[in-house]
mmCIF file of C-alpha atoms in Angstrom:
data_model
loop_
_atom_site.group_PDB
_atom_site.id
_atom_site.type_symbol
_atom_site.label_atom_id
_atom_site.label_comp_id
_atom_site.label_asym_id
_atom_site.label_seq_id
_atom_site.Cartn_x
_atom_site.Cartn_y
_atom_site.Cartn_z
ATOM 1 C CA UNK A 272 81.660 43.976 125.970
ATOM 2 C CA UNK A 273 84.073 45.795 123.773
ATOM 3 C CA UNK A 274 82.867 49.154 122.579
ATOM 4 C CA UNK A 275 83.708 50.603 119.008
ATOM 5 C CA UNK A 276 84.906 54.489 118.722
ATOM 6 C CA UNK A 277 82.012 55.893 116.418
ATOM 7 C CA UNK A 278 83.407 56.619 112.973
ATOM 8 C CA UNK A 279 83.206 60.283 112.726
ATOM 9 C CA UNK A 280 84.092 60.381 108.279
ATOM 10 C CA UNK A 281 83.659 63.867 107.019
ATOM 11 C CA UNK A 282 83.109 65.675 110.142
ATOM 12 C CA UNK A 283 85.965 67.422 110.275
ATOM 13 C CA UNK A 284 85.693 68.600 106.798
ATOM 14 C CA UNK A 285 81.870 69.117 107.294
ATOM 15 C CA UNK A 286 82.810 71.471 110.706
ATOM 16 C CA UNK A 287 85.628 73.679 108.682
ATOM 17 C CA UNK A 288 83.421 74.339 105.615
ATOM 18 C CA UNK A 289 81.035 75.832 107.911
ATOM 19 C CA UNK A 290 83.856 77.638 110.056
ATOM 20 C CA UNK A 291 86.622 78.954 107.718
ATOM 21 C CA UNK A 292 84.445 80.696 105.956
ATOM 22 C CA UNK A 293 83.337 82.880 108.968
ATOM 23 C CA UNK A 294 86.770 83.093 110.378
ATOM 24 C CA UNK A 295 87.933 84.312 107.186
ATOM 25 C CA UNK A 296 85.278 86.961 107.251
ATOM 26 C CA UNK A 297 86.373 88.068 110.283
ATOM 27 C CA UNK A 298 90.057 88.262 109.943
ATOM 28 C CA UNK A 299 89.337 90.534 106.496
ATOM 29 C CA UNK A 300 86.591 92.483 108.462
ATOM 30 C CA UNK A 301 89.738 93.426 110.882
ATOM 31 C CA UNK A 302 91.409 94.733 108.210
ATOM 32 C CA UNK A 303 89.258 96.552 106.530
ATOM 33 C CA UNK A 304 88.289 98.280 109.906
ATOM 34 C CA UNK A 305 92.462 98.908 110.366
ATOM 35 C CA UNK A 306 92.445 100.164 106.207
ATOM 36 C CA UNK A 307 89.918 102.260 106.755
ATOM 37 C CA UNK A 308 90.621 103.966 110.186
ATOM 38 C CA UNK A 309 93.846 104.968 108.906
ATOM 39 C CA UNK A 310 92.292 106.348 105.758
ATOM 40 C CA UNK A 311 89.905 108.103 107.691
ATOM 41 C CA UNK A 312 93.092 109.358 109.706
ATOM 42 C CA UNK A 313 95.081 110.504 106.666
ATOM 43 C CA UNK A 314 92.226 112.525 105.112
ATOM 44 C CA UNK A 315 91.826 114.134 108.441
ATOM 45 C CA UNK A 316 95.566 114.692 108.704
ATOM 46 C CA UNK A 317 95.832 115.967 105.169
ATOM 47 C CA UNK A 318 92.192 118.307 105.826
ATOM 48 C CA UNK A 319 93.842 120.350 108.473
ATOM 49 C CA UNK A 320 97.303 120.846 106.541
ATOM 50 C CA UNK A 321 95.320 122.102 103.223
ATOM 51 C CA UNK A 322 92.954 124.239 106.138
ATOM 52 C CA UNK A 323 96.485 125.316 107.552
ATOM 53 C CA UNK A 324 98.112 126.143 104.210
ATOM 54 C CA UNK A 325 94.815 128.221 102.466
ATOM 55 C CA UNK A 326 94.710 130.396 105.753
ATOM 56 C CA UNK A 327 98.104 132.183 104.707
ATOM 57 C CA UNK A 328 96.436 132.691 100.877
ATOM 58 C CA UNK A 329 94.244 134.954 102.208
ATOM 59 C CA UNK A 330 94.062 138.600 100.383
ATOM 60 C CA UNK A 331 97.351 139.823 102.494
ATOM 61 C CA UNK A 332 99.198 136.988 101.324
ATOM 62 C CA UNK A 333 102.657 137.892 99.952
ATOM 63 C CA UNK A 334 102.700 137.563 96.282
ATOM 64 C CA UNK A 335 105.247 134.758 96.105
ATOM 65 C CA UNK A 336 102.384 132.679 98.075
ATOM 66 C CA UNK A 337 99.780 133.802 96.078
ATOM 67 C CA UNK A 338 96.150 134.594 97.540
ATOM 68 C CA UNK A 339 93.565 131.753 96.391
ATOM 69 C CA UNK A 340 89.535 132.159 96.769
ATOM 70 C CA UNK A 341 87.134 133.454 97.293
ATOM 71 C CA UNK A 342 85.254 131.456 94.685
ATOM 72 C CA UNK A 343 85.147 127.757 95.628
ATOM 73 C CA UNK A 344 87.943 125.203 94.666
ATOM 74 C CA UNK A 345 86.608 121.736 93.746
ATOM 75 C CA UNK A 346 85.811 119.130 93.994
ATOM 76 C CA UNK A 347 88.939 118.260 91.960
ATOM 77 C CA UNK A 348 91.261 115.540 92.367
ATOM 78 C CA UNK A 349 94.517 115.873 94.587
ATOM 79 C CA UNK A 350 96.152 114.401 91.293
ATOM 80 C CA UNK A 351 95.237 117.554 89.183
ATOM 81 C CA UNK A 352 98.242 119.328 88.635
ATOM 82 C CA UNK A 353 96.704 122.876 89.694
ATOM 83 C CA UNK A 354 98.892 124.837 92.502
ATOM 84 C CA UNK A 355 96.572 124.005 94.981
ATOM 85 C CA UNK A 356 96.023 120.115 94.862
ATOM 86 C CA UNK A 357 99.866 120.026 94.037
ATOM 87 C CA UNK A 358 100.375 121.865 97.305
ATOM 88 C CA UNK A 359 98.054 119.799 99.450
ATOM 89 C CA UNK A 360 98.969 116.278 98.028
ATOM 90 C CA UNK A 361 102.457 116.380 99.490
ATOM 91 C CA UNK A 362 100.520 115.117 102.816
ATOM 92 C CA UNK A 363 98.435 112.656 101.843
ATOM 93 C CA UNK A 364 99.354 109.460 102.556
ATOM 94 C CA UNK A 365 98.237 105.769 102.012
ATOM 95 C CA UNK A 366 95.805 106.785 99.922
ATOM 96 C CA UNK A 367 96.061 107.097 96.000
ATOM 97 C CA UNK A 368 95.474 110.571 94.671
ATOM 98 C CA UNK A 369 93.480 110.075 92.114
ATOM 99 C CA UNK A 370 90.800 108.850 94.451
ATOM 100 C CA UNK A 371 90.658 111.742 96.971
ATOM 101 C CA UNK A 372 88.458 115.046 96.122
ATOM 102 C CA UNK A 373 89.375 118.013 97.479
ATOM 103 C CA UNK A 374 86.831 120.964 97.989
ATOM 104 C CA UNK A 375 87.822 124.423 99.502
ATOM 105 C CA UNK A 376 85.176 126.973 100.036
ATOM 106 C CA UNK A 377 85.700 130.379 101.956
ATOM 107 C CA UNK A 378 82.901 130.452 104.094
ATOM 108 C CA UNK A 379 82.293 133.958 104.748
ATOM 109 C CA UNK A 380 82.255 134.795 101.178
ATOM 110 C CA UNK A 381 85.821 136.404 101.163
ATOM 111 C CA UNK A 382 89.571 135.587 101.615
ATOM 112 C CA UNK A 383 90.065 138.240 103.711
ATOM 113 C CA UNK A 384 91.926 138.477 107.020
ATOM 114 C CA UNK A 385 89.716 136.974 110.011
ATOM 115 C CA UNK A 386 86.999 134.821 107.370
ATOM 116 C CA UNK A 387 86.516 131.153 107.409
ATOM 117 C CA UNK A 388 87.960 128.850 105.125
ATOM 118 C CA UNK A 389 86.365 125.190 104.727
ATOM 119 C CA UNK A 390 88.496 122.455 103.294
ATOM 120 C CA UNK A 391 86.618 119.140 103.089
ATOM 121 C CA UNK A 392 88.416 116.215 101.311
ATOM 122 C CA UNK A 393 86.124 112.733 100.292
ATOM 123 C CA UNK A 394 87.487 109.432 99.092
ATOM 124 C CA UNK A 395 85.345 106.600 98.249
ATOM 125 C CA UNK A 396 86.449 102.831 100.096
ATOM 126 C CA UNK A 397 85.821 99.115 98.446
ATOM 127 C CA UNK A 398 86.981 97.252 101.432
ATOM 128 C CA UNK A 399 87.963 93.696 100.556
ATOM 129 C CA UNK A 400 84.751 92.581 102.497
ATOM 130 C CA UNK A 401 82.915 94.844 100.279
ATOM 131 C CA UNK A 402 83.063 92.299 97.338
ATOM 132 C CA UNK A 403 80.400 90.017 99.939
ATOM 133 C CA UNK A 404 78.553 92.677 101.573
ATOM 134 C CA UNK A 405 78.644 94.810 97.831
ATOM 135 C CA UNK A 406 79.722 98.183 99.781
ATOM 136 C CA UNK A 407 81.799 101.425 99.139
ATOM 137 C CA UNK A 408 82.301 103.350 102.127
ATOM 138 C CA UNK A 409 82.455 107.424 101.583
ATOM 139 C CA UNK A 410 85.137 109.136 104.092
ATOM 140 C CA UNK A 411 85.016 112.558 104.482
ATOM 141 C CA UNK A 412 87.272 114.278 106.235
ATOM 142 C CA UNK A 413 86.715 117.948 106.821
ATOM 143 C CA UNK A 414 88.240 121.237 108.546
ATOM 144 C CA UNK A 415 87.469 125.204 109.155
ATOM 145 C CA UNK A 416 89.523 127.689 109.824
ATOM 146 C CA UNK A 417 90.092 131.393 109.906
ATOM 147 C CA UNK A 418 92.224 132.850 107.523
ATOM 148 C CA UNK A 419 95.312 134.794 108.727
ATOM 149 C CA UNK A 420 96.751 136.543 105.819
#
């Protein structure tokens, strides 16, 4: 008895049209996670240096720093060409500026010496699986700190 290998026509193709499509999904999920972690990371990064640099604007600061607040900053674009989104933009990075909002509020009500000072930066994320799932993803990144001169 001699036995004939089934003919297996189009299963191959049949198997990968169901497959790819997930695989693909997955490897661009990765990367979106990796894109947006390290967005997430920048605004973080770049919320603690524009935290760090409005604590020495306080009322005490020297006059060729200038004192900013007490009325709230924002939200405004780090592309606006203002003093202060000029001054914060410098450490942003990865991310386009005209997509990041910036928002500094003195907390306490004053920018005097020993107040809080909020900074809290947003930025709005397509990933590239957002164009299946139909998704932005808002990071916010914020930070608080007292104001030292």
């Amino acid at each position: 008895m001699i036995l004939h290998p089934m003919r297996r026509s189009g299963a191959v193709i049949t198997e990968t049209a169901l497959i790819l499509p997930l695989f693909l999904l997955l490897i661009f999920g990765m990367f979106d996670i990796g894109v947006g972690i390290l967005r997430s990371q920048s605004l973080s990064h770049t919320a603690r240096t524009a935290a760090r640099i409005a604590i020495v604007h306080g009322d005490l600061a020297p006059n060729a720093l200038g004192a900013w607040g007490p009325n709230t900053y924002g939200p405004t674009a780090l592309s606006d060409s203002g003093p202060i989104a000029t001054a914060v933009r410098s450490s942003l990075a990865g991310i386009d500026p005209l997509t990041v909002f910036l928002t500094i509020e003195w907390i306490d009500g004053s920018n005097h010496e020993e107040n809080r000072v909020r900074v809290t930066l947003t930025h709005s994320y397509q990933p590239v699986t957002g164009y299946v799932i139909q998704t932005n993803l808002e990071l916010r990144a914020s930070s608080t700190m007292y104001i030292t001169h």
